[in-house]
């Protein structure tokens, strides 16, 4: 959390002149993320729309998501998120722990959930049917007993169970394939609409959840409530031009 700032409002994630470069002994600083100025509305399902050929990666999407999550320090600029909000980034290789499936699903959850709630969420997200209801299943060292797609689904379900406020998904969706990724996004849209799964909270303490993801697939882009499009001419040597489309 110390790598990002917080602000009192809850209506936007503010990205202010953020840039990132890593030292390169041969060529000096290598710009991975050009200066970026953007406000992402909260309570939405937001897609960074890649162009075919990977043009979307020219802005360093993975790098940006790591900066928003506070996992990486930007070279310059600021990212401001609503105060006390939980931000989780699910990477392409999610971190799971030795132990049971249920232990991993509930790690970080604020309170106990009835098992039917946990399995219903896993089912909606597309966890393999053979795993539903098997809380005592040993996932093995480094989750070797799980498919890669199930590792991603477990990580996403865990974030939802822990009442995540902003969920970031980048290359993790690529592992799932277009059809399963679409199922995940549809589920997360419903989670946002219903203010998460903590229905017992008073109305004034509940708010719509935010999901931010990247995709080159039109079917996944069309599921977003807000689309972030990269200017075709954007380069890493100048300010990145982006547009927000509210669906």
XYZ file of C-alpha atoms in Angstrom:
247
model
C 0.000 0.000 0.000
C 2.897 2.369 0.592
C 3.617 2.300 -3.151
C 0.356 4.020 -4.002
C -1.546 6.927 -2.531
C -5.104 7.041 -1.268
C -7.776 9.688 -1.566
C -11.047 10.246 0.222
C -13.359 9.990 -2.796
C -14.624 6.638 -4.026
C -15.636 7.483 -7.589
C -12.353 7.035 -9.467
C -8.886 5.542 -9.596
C -6.715 8.484 -10.606
C -3.587 7.897 -12.697
C -1.536 11.088 -12.811
C 1.392 11.309 -15.255
C 2.476 7.789 -14.383
C 5.510 6.446 -16.177
C 7.840 3.525 -15.703
C 11.317 2.748 -16.990
C 13.853 0.151 -16.008
C 17.641 0.668 -16.180
C 19.286 -0.654 -19.317
C 23.068 -0.758 -19.283
C 23.357 -0.512 -23.081
C 20.656 1.982 -23.954
C 20.049 3.938 -20.763
C 16.555 3.978 -19.266
C 14.184 1.829 -21.293
C 10.624 3.169 -21.240
C 8.124 0.418 -20.584
C 5.245 2.734 -19.689
C 4.960 6.168 -21.280
C 3.492 9.114 -19.342
C -0.120 8.201 -18.680
C -2.901 10.414 -17.314
C -6.262 8.768 -16.814
C -9.232 8.438 -14.461
C -10.858 5.011 -14.215
C -14.391 5.137 -12.779
C -15.054 2.782 -9.875
C -17.998 0.416 -9.726
C -17.469 -0.579 -13.355
C -16.136 -3.527 -15.350
C -13.336 -1.907 -17.354
C -11.539 -3.428 -20.322
C -8.218 -2.244 -21.740
C -8.847 -3.102 -25.375
C -5.762 -4.532 -27.057
C -5.495 -4.115 -30.786
C -4.656 -7.181 -32.859
C -0.917 -7.565 -32.984
C -0.479 -6.571 -29.358
C -0.589 -2.778 -29.720
C -2.258 -2.595 -26.317
C 0.902 -3.950 -24.744
C 2.808 -0.884 -25.975
C 1.521 0.970 -22.926
C 2.830 -1.748 -20.583
C -0.541 -2.984 -19.343
C 0.910 -5.557 -16.953
C 3.240 -2.905 -15.564
C 0.366 -0.457 -15.086
C -1.728 -3.070 -13.261
C 1.200 -3.848 -10.947
C 1.559 -0.134 -10.183
C -2.178 0.244 -9.451
C -1.997 -2.765 -7.128
C 0.967 -1.275 -5.276
C 3.272 -4.143 -6.276
C 5.573 -1.911 -8.307
C 6.874 1.628 -7.799
C 6.369 3.926 -10.791
C 9.340 5.929 -12.034
C 7.257 9.094 -11.868
C 3.684 10.185 -11.328
C 1.023 9.015 -8.879
C -1.772 6.465 -8.650
C -4.567 7.332 -6.217
C -7.151 4.786 -5.120
C -10.158 5.257 -2.830
C -9.138 5.237 0.821
C -8.954 1.842 2.546
C -9.968 -0.046 -0.589
C -8.496 -3.503 -1.174
C -6.798 -3.874 -4.573
C -5.782 -7.335 -5.833
C -3.887 -8.202 -9.012
C -4.184 -11.803 -10.237
C -1.027 -12.514 -12.269
C -0.586 -15.070 -15.036
C 0.985 -17.433 -12.480
C -1.187 -16.975 -9.350
C 0.316 -17.597 -5.934
C -1.384 -20.473 -4.128
C -0.388 -22.167 -0.887
C 0.324 -25.767 0.028
C -2.773 -27.202 1.612
C -6.409 -27.787 0.803
C -8.572 -26.197 -1.839
C -10.833 -24.591 0.783
C -7.861 -23.129 2.640
C -6.777 -21.397 -0.560
C -10.285 -20.229 -1.415
C -10.822 -18.656 2.002
C -7.328 -17.249 2.593
C -7.709 -13.560 3.435
C -11.485 -13.671 3.882
C -12.758 -11.376 6.634
C -15.316 -13.800 7.969
C -16.463 -17.347 7.461
C -18.688 -18.118 4.507
C -21.148 -20.945 4.247
C -19.734 -23.621 1.982
C -22.645 -23.374 -0.429
C -21.789 -19.692 -1.020
C -18.155 -20.569 -1.756
C -19.008 -23.389 -4.157
C -21.702 -21.363 -5.876
C -19.123 -18.655 -6.635
C -16.616 -21.246 -7.876
C -19.261 -22.808 -10.090
C -20.259 -19.459 -11.559
C -16.624 -18.597 -12.257
C -16.091 -21.901 -14.075
C -14.023 -24.028 -11.680
C -13.737 -27.622 -12.917
C -16.845 -29.569 -11.916
C -14.683 -32.336 -10.437
C -13.444 -29.877 -7.772
C -16.796 -28.454 -6.675
C -17.558 -29.505 -3.103
C -14.091 -30.952 -2.499
C -12.828 -28.519 0.102
C -10.354 -31.014 1.506
C -8.709 -31.635 -1.886
C -4.915 -31.296 -1.546
C -3.742 -28.950 -4.296
C -0.137 -30.085 -3.832
C 3.150 -28.206 -3.713
C 2.950 -25.096 -5.908
C -0.618 -26.170 -6.827
C 0.719 -28.981 -9.005
C -2.534 -30.929 -8.648
C -4.561 -28.138 -10.259
C -4.930 -27.222 -13.912
C -3.538 -23.808 -14.790
C -7.061 -22.571 -15.522
C -8.284 -23.751 -12.108
C -5.380 -21.963 -10.411
C -6.603 -18.715 -11.955
C -10.233 -19.402 -11.028
C -9.279 -20.193 -7.413
C -7.305 -16.935 -7.199
C -10.230 -14.916 -8.559
C -12.721 -16.659 -6.254
C -10.413 -15.994 -3.291
C -10.340 -12.291 -4.167
C -14.146 -12.165 -4.307
C -14.426 -14.042 -1.000
C -12.068 -11.532 0.628
C -14.360 -8.680 -0.486
C -11.919 -7.183 -2.989
C -12.778 -3.633 -4.089
C -10.641 -3.453 -7.237
C -9.725 -6.660 -9.064
C -7.056 -6.494 -11.783
C -6.800 -9.217 -14.437
C -4.329 -9.048 -17.277
C -2.556 -12.022 -18.817
C -4.344 -14.363 -16.394
C -7.399 -14.292 -18.659
C -5.313 -15.547 -21.590
C -4.836 -18.874 -19.808
C -8.575 -19.381 -19.561
C -9.369 -19.033 -23.241
C -12.082 -16.836 -24.717
C -15.135 -18.832 -23.620
C -14.158 -19.388 -19.982
C -12.793 -15.844 -19.676
C -16.172 -14.539 -20.871
C -17.890 -16.604 -18.148
C -15.565 -15.086 -15.542
C -16.261 -11.521 -16.704
C -20.024 -12.134 -16.713
C -19.802 -13.405 -13.131
C -17.727 -10.426 -12.010
C -20.233 -8.055 -13.611
C -22.932 -9.604 -11.448
C -20.699 -9.315 -8.357
C -20.271 -5.616 -9.133
C -23.993 -5.090 -9.671
C -24.877 -6.725 -6.334
C -22.108 -4.902 -4.416
C -20.153 -8.094 -3.749
C -21.304 -10.990 -1.616
C -21.443 -9.224 1.776
C -25.161 -8.610 1.700
C -25.314 -8.291 5.500
C -23.471 -4.954 5.441
C -25.548 -1.769 5.840
C -26.302 -0.035 2.557
C -24.075 2.952 3.364
C -21.062 0.624 3.774
C -21.616 -1.241 0.506
C -20.402 -0.125 -2.874
C -20.106 -1.533 -6.361
C -16.961 -3.512 -7.024
C -14.508 -2.655 -9.799
C -12.896 -5.106 -12.226
C -10.167 -4.003 -14.636
C -8.943 -6.417 -17.285
C -7.144 -6.555 -20.613
C -8.295 -8.385 -23.727
C -7.858 -8.459 -27.492
C -11.014 -10.538 -27.972
C -14.033 -8.613 -29.177
C -16.440 -10.809 -27.185
C -14.646 -9.913 -23.946
C -14.359 -6.234 -24.852
C -18.112 -6.117 -25.489
C -18.808 -7.364 -21.959
C -17.175 -4.316 -20.355
C -19.200 -1.378 -19.074
C -16.221 0.926 -19.774
C -13.638 0.427 -22.518
C -10.166 1.953 -22.533
C -8.812 2.233 -26.063
C -5.196 2.910 -26.943
C -4.421 5.391 -29.687
C -3.083 3.500 -32.699
C -0.223 5.971 -32.960
C 0.791 5.755 -29.304
C 4.449 5.015 -28.702
C 6.518 4.505 -25.580
C 8.532 7.631 -26.319
C 5.673 10.096 -25.911
C 2.584 10.530 -23.796
C 0.164 7.675 -24.331
C -3.161 8.686 -25.839
C -6.188 6.816 -24.477
C -9.936 7.152 -24.707
C -12.676 5.958 -22.359
C -15.891 4.624 -23.864
C -18.762 4.231 -21.398
C -21.079 1.523 -22.663
